[in-house]
PDB file of C-alpha atoms in Angstrom:
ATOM      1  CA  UNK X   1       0.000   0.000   0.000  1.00 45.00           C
ATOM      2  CA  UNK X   2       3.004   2.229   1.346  1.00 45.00           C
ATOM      3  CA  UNK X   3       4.389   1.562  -2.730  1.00 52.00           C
ATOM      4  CA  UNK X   4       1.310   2.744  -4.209  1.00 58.00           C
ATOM      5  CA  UNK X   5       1.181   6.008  -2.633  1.00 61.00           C
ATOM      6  CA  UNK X   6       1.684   8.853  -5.183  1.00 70.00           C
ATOM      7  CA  UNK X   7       4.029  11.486  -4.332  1.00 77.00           C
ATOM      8  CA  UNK X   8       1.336  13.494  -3.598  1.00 78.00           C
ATOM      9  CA  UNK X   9       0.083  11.446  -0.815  1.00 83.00           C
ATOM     10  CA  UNK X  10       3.207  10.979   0.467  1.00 86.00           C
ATOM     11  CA  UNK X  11       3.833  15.022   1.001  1.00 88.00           C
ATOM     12  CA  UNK X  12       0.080  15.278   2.621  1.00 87.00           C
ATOM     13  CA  UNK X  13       1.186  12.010   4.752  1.00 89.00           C
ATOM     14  CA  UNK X  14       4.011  13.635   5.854  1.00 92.00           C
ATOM     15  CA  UNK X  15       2.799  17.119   6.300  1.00 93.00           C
ATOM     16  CA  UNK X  16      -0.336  15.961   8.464  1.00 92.00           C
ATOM     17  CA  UNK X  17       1.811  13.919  10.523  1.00 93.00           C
ATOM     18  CA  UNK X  18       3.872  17.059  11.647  1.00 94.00           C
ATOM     19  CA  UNK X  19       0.741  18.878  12.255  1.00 94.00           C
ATOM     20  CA  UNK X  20      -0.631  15.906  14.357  1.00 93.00           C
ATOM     21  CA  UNK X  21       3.121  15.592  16.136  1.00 93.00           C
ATOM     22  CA  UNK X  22       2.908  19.240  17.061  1.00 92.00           C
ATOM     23  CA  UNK X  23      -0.436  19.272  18.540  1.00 91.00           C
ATOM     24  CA  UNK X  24      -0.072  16.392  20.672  1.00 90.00           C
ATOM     25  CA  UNK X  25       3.377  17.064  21.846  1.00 89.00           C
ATOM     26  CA  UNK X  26       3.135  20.456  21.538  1.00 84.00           C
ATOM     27  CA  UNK X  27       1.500  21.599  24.573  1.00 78.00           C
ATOM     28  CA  UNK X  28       3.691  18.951  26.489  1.00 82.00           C
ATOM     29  CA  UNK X  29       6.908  19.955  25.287  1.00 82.00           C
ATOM     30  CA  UNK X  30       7.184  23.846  24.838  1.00 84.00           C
ATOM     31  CA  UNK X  31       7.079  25.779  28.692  1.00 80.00           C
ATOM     32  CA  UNK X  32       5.506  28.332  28.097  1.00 83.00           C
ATOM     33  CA  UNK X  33       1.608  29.060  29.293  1.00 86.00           C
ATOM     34  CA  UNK X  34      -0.298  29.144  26.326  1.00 88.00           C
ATOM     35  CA  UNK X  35      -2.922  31.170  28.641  1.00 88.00           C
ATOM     36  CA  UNK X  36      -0.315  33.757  30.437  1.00 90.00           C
ATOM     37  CA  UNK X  37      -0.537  37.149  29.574  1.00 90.00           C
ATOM     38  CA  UNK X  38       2.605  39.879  29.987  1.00 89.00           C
ATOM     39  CA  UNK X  39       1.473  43.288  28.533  1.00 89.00           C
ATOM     40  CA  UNK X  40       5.141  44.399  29.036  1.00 89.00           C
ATOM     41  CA  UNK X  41       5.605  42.118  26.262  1.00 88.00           C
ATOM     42  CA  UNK X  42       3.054  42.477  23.619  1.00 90.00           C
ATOM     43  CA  UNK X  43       3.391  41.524  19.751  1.00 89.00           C
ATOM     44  CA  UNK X  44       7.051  40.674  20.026  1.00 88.00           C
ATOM     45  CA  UNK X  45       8.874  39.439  17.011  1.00 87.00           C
ATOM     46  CA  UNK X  46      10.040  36.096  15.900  1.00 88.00           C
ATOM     47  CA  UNK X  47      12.731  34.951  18.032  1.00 80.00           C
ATOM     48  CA  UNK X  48      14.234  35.321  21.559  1.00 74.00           C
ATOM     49  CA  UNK X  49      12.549  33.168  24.511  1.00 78.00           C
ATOM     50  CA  UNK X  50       9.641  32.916  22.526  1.00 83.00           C
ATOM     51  CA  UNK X  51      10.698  31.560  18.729  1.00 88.00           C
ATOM     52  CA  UNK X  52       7.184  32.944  16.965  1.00 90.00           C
ATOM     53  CA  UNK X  53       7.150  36.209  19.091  1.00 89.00           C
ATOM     54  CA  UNK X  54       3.959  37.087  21.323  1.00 91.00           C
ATOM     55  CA  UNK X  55       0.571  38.248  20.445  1.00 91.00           C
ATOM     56  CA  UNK X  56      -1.868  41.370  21.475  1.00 90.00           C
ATOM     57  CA  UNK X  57      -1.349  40.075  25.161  1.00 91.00           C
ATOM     58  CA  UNK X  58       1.876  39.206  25.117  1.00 90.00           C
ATOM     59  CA  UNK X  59       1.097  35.141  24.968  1.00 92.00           C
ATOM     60  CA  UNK X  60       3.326  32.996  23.354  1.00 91.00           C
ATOM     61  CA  UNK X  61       2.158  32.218  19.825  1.00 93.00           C
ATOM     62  CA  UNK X  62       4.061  29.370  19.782  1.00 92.00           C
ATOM     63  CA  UNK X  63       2.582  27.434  22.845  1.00 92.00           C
ATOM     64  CA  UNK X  64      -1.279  29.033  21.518  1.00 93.00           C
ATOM     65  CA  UNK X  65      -0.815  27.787  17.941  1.00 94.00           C
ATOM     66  CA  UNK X  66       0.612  24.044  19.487  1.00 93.00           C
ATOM     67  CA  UNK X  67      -2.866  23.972  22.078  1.00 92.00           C
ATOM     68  CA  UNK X  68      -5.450  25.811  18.770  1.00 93.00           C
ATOM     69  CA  UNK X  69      -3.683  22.692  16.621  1.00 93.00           C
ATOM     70  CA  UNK X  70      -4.733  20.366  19.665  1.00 93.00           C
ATOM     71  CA  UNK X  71      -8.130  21.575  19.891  1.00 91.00           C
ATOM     72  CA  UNK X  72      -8.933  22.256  15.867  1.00 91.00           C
ATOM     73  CA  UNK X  73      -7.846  18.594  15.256  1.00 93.00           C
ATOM     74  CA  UNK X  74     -10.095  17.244  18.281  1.00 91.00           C
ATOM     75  CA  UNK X  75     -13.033  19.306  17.165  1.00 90.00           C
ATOM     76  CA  UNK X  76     -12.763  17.651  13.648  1.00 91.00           C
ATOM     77  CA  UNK X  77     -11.708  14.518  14.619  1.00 93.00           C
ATOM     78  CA  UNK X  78     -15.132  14.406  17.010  1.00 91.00           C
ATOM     79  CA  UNK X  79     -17.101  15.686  14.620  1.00 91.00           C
ATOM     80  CA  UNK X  80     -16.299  13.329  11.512  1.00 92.00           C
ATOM     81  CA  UNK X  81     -16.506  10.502  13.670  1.00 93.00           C
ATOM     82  CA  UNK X  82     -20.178  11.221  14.801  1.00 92.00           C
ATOM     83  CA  UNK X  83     -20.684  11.617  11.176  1.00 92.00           C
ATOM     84  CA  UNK X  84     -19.011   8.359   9.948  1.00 93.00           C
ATOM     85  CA  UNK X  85     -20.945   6.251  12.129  1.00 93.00           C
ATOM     86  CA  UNK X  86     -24.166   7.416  12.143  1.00 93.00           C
ATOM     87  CA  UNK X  87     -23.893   7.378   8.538  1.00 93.00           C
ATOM     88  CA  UNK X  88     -22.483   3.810   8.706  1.00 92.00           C
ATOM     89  CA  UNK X  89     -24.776   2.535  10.385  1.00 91.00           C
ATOM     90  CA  UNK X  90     -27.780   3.995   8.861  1.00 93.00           C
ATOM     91  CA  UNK X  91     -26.389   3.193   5.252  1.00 91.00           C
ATOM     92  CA  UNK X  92     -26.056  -0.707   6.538  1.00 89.00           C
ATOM     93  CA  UNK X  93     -29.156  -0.448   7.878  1.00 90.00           C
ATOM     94  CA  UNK X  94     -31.169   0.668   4.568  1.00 89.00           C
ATOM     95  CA  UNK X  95     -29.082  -1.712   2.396  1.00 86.00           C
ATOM     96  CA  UNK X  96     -30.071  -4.516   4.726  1.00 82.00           C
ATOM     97  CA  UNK X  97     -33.409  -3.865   6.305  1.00 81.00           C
ATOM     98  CA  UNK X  98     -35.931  -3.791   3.285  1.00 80.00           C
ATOM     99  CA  UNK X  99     -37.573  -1.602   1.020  1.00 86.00           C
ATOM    100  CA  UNK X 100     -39.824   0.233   3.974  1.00 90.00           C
ATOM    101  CA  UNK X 101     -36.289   0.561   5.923  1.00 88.00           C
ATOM    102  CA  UNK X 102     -34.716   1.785   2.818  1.00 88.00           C
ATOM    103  CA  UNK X 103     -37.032   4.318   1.561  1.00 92.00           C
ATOM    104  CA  UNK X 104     -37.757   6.066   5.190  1.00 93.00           C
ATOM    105  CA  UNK X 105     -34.257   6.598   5.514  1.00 92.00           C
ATOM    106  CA  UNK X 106     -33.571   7.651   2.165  1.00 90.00           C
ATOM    107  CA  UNK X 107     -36.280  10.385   2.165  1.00 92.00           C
ATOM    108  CA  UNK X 108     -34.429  11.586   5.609  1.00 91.00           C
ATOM    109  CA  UNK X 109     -31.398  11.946   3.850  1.00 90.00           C
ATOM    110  CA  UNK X 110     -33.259  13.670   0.946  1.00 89.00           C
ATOM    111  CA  UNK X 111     -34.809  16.056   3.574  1.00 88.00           C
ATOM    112  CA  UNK X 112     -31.223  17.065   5.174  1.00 87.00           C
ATOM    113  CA  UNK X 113     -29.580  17.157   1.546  1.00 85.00           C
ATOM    114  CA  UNK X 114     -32.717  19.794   0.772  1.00 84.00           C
ATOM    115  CA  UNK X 115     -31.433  22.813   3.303  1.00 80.00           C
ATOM    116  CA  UNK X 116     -28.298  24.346   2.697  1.00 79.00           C
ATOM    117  CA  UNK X 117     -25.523  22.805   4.876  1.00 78.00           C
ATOM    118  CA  UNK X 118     -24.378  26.363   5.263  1.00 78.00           C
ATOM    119  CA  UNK X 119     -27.725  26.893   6.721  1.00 81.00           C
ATOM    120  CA  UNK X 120     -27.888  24.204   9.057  1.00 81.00           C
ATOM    121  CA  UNK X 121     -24.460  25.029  10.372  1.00 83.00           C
ATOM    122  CA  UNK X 122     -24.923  28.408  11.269  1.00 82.00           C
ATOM    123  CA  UNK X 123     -28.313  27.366  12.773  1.00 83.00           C
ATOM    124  CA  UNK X 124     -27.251  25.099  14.907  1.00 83.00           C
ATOM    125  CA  UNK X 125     -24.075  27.087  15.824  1.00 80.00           C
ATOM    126  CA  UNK X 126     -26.418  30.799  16.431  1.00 78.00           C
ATOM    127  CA  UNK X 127     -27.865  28.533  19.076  1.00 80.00           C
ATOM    128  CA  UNK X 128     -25.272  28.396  21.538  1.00 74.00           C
ATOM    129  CA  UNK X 129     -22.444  30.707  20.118  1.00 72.00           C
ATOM    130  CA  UNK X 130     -18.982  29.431  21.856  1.00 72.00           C
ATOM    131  CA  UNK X 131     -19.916  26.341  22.239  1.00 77.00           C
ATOM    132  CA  UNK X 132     -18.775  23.403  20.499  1.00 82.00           C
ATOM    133  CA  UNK X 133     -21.993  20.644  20.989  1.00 84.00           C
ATOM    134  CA  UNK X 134     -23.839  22.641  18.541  1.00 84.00           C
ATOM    135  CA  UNK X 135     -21.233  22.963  16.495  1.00 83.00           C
ATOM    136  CA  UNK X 136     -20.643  19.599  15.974  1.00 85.00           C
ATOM    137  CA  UNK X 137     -24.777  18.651  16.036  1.00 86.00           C
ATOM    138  CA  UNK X 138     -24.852  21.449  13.218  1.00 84.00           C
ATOM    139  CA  UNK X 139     -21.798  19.888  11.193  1.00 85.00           C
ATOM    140  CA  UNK X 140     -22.454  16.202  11.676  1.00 86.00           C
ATOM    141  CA  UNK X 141     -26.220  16.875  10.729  1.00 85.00           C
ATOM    142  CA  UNK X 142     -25.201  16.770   7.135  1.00 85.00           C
ATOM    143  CA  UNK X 143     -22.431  15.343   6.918  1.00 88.00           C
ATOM    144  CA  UNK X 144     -23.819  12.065   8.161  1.00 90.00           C
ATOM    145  CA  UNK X 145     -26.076  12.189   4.912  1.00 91.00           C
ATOM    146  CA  UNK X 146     -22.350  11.452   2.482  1.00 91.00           C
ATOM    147  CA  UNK X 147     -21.431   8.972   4.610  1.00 93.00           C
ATOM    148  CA  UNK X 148     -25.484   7.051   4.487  1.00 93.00           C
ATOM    149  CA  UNK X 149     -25.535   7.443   0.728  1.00 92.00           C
ATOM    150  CA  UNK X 150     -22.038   6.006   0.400  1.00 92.00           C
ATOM    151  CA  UNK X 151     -22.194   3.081   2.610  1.00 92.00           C
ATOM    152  CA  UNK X 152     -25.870   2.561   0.881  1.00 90.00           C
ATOM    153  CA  UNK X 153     -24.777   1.903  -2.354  1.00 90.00           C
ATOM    154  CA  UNK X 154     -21.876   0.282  -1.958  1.00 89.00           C
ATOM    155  CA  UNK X 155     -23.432  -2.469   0.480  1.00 86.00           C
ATOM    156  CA  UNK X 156     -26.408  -3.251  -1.722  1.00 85.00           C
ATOM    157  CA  UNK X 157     -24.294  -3.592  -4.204  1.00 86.00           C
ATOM    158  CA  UNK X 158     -22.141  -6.351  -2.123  1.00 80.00           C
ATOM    159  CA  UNK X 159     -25.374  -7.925  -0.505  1.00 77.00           C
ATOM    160  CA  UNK X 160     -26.003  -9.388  -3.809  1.00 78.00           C
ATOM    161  CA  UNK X 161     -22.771 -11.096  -4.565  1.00 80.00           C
ATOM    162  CA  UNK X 162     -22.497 -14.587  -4.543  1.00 80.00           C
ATOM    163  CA  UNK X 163     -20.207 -15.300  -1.693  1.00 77.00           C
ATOM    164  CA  UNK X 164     -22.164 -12.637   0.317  1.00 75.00           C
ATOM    165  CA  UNK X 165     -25.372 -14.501  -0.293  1.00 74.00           C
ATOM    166  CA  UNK X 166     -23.572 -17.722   0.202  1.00 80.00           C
ATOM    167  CA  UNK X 167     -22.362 -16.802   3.983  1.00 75.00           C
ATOM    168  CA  UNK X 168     -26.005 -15.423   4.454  1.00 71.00           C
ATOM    169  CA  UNK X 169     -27.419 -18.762   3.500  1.00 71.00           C
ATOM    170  CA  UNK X 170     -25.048 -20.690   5.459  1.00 72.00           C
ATOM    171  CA  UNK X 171     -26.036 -18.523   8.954  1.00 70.00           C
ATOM    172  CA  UNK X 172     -23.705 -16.249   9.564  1.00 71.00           C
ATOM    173  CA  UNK X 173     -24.217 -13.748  11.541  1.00 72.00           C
ATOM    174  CA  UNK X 174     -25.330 -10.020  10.382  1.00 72.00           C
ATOM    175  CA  UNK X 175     -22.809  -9.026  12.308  1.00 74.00           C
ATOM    176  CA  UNK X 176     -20.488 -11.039  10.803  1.00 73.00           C
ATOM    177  CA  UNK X 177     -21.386 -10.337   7.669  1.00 76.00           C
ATOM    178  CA  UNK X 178     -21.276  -6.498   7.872  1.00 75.00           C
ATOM    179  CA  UNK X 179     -17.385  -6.514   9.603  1.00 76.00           C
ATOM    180  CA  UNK X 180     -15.861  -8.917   7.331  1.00 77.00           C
ATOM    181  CA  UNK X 181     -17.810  -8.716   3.930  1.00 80.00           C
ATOM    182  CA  UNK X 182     -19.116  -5.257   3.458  1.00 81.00           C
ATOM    183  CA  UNK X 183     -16.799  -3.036   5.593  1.00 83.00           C
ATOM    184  CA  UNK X 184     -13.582  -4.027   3.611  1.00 86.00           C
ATOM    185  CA  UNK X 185     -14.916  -2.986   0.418  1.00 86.00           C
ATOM    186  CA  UNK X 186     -16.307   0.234   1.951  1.00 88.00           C
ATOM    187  CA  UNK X 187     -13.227   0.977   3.933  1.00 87.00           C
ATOM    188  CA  UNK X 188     -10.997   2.868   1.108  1.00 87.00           C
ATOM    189  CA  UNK X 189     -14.100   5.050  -0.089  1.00 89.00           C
ATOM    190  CA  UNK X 190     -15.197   6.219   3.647  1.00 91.00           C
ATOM    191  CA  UNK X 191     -10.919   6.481   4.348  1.00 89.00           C
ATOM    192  CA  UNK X 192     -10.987   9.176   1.477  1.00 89.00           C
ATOM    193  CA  UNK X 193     -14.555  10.867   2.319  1.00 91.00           C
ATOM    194  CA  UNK X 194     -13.284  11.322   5.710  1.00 92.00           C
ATOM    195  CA  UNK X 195     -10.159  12.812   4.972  1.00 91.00           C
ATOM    196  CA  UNK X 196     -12.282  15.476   3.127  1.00 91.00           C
ATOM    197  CA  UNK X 197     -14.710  15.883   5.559  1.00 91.00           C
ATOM    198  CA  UNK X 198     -11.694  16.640   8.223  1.00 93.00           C
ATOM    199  CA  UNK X 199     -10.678  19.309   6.342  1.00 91.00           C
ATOM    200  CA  UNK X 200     -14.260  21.197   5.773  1.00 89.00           C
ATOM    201  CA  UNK X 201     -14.867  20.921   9.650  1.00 91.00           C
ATOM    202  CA  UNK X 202     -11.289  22.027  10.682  1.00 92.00           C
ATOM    203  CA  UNK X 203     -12.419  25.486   7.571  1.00 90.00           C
ATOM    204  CA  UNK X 204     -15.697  25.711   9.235  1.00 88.00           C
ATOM    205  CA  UNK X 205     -14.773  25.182  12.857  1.00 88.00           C
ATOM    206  CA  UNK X 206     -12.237  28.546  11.950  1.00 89.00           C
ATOM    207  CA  UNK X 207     -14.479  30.108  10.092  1.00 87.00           C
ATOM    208  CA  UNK X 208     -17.196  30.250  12.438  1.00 85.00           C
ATOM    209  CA  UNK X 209     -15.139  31.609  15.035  1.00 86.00           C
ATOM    210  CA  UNK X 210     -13.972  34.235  12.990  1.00 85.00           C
ATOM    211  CA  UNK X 211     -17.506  35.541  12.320  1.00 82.00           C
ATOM    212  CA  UNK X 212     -18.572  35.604  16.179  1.00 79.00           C
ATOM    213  CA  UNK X 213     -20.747  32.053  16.688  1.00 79.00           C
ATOM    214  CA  UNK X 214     -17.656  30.034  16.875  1.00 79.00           C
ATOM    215  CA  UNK X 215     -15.355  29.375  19.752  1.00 82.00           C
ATOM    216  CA  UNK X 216     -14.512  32.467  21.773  1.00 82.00           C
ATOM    217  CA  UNK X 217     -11.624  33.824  22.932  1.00 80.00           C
ATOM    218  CA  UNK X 218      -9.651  33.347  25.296  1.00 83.00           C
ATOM    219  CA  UNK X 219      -9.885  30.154  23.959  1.00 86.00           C
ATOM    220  CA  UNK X 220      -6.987  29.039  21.930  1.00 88.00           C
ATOM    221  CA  UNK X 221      -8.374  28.256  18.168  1.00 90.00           C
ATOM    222  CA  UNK X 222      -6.812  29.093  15.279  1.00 92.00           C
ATOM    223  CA  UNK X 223     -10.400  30.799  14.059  1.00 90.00           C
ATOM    224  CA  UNK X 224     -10.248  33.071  17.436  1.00 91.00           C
ATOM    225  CA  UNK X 225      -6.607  33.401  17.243  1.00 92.00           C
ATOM    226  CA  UNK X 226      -6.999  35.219  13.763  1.00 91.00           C
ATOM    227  CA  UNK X 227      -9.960  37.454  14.790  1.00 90.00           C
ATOM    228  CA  UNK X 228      -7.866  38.187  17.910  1.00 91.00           C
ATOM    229  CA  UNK X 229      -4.619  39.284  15.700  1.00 91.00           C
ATOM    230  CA  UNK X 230      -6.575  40.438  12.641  1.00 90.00           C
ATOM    231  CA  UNK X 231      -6.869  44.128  13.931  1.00 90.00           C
ATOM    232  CA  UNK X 232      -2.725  44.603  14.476  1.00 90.00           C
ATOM    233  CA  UNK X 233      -2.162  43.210  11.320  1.00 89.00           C
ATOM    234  CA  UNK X 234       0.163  46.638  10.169  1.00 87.00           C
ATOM    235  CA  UNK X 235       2.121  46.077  13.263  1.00 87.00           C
ATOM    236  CA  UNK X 236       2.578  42.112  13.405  1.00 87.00           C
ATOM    237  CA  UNK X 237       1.479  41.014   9.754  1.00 88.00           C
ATOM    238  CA  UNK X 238       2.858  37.765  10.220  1.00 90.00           C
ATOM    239  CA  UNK X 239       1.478  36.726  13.547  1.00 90.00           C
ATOM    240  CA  UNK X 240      -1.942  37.374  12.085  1.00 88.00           C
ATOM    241  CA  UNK X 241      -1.007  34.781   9.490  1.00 92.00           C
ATOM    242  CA  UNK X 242       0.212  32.067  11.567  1.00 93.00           C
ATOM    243  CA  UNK X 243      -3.339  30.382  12.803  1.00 93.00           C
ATOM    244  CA  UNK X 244      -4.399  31.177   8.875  1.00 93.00           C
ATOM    245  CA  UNK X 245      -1.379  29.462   7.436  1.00 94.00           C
ATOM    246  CA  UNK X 246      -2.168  25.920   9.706  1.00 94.00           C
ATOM    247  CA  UNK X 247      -5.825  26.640   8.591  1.00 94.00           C
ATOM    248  CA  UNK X 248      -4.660  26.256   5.279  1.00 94.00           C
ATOM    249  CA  UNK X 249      -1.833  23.319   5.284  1.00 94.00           C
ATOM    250  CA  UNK X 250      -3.602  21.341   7.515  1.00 94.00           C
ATOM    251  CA  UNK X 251      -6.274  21.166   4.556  1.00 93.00           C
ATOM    252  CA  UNK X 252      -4.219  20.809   2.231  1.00 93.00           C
ATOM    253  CA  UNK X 253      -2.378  18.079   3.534  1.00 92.00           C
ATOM    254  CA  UNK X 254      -5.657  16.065   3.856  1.00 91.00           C
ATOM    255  CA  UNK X 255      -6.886  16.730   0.512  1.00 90.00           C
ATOM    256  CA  UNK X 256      -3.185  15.614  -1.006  1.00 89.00           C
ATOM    257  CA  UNK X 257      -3.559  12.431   1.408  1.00 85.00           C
ATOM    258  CA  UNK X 258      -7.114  12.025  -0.072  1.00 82.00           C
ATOM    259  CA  UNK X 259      -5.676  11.571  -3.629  1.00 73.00           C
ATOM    260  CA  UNK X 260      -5.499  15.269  -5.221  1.00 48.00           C
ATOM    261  CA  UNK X 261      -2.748  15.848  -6.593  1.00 40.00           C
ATOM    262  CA  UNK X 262      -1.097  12.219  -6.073  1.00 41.00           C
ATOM    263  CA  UNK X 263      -0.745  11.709  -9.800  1.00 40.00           C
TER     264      UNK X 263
END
C-alpha cells in the first residue's frame, strides 16, 4: 500500500503527521503558558525566549498555535466521527433492512440534503455561540447524509454477490457479515470521504469563530486566534497569518492524502 502512494500522498502524509506531532506534543513539550498574559511584552517578534514572538497580550504564539492545533484537530476529529458512524450505520441499515427501511431513511437523507448545509451550520451554531456541541450537532447533521448514501450503495451492491449470499445462506451472523464482507470494500471510499470531511470541519470550525458564533476567545483556536490578531495586522502582519497558514496546510495536507494531486 506504502508503494502505491503517489508522491502526492506521500507530502500530505508527511505534512499531516507534523501537524498531528505538534499538537499532541506540543502543549507537552514547549514551557511556556499558552494562557499567560505579559502586557510588558506584547506583539514581540520572531525569536528570543519565545521563537514565533507574542501576540496582542503578550502570549506565546508558539505554545497558543501548538494547544489551537490540539483543539482544531479534536473538534474535527469528534465531529467526523459522529458523522461516519451514524452514517455507517444507517447506510447498513437501509441496504439490509428492506424496502420500507430503505425508503424512510432515504427520504431523511433527501430532507437534510434539501437545506443548505451552510444553513444548518450556522443554525445550529447561532444557538449556543462558543460552544462546540452545537457545532458539531450542526456539522455532523449533514455530513452524516455522504457517509449514508455512500455506505448505501456500496453495500447493496455487495449484498447481492455470490459469496455474500452464500455466507447469508449458510447462517452467519449479520454481524459477521457487515465486519468482514461489506466493511472491507467500503473501507478505502469512507478512508478518502473522511479525509475530506476533516478538512471542511477544521475550515468551518475557523471560520465560524472568525464571524462571532464560533469558539470564543480566550480560547486558543486558530479561528479566534486570527480574529484576535486580525486588527494589528500593520504592526505584526505575520502573527496574524500564523493560525491562517495551519488553517490552510492542515487542509491541504488532507486533501493531497485524499488523492489530489497524487498523480
Amino acid at each position: 500500500m506504502l508503494r502505491r502512494m503517489g508522491a502526492g500522498r506521500w507530502v500530505g502524509a508527511v505534512l499531516l503527521a507534523a501537524i498531528a506531532g505538534f499538537a499532541l506534543l506540543g502543549p507537552w513539550l514547549i514551557a511556556a503558558d499558552p494562557n499567560r498574559q505579559n502586557l510588558f511584552n506584547i506583539l514581540a517578534p520572531f525569536g528570543g525566549s519565545d521563537p514565533l514572538g507574542t501576540d496582542q497580550l503578550g502570549r506565546s504564539m508558539l505554545a497558543r498555535l501548538a494547544a489551537a492545533s490540539r483543539l482544531s484537530l479534536s473538534l474535527a476529529l469528534a465531529t467526523v466521527a459522529g458523522a461516519a458512524v451514524t452514517g455507517v450505520l444507517l447506510g447498513l441499515l437501509a441496504a439490509a433492512g428492506g424496502r420500507l427501511a430503505d425508503r424512510a431513511l432515504s427520504l431523511l437523507a433527501d430532507g437534510v440534503m434539501a437545506l443548505p448545509s451552510v444553513l444548518l451550520v450556522l443554525l445550529f451554531a447561532s444557538l449556543g455561540p462558543g460552544n462546540f456541541v452545537f457545532i458539531y450537532l450542526g456539522l455532523a447533521s449533514y455530513q452524516w447524509v455522504e457517509y449514508f448514501r455512500v455506505t448505501r450503495s456500496v453495500a447493496a451492491f455487495e449484498l447481492r454477490r455470490p459469496h455474500v449470499e452464500a455466507a447469508r445462506l449458510n447462517g452467519f451472523s449479520r454481524l459477521y457479515v457487515a465486519r468482514h464482507l461489506l466493511l472491507p470494500p467500503l473501507a478505502p471510499v469512507l478512508s478518502t470521504l473522511m479525509a475530506f470531511n476533516l478538512g471542511t470541519a477544521i475550515f468551518t470550525i475557523s471560520a465560524l469563530s472568525v464571524i462571532g458564533i464560533g469558539l470564543r476567545p480566550p480560547v486558543a483556536e486558530w479561528g479566534t486566534m486570527t480574529i484576535e490578531l486580525l486588527p494589528y495586522y500593520a504592526e505584526a502582519p505575520w502573527h496574524a497569518l500564523l493560525p491562517t497558514a495551519m488553517v490552510a496546510l492542515t487542509v491541504l495536507s488532507l486533501h493531497l492524502l485524499a488523492g489530489r494531486g497524487s498523480r
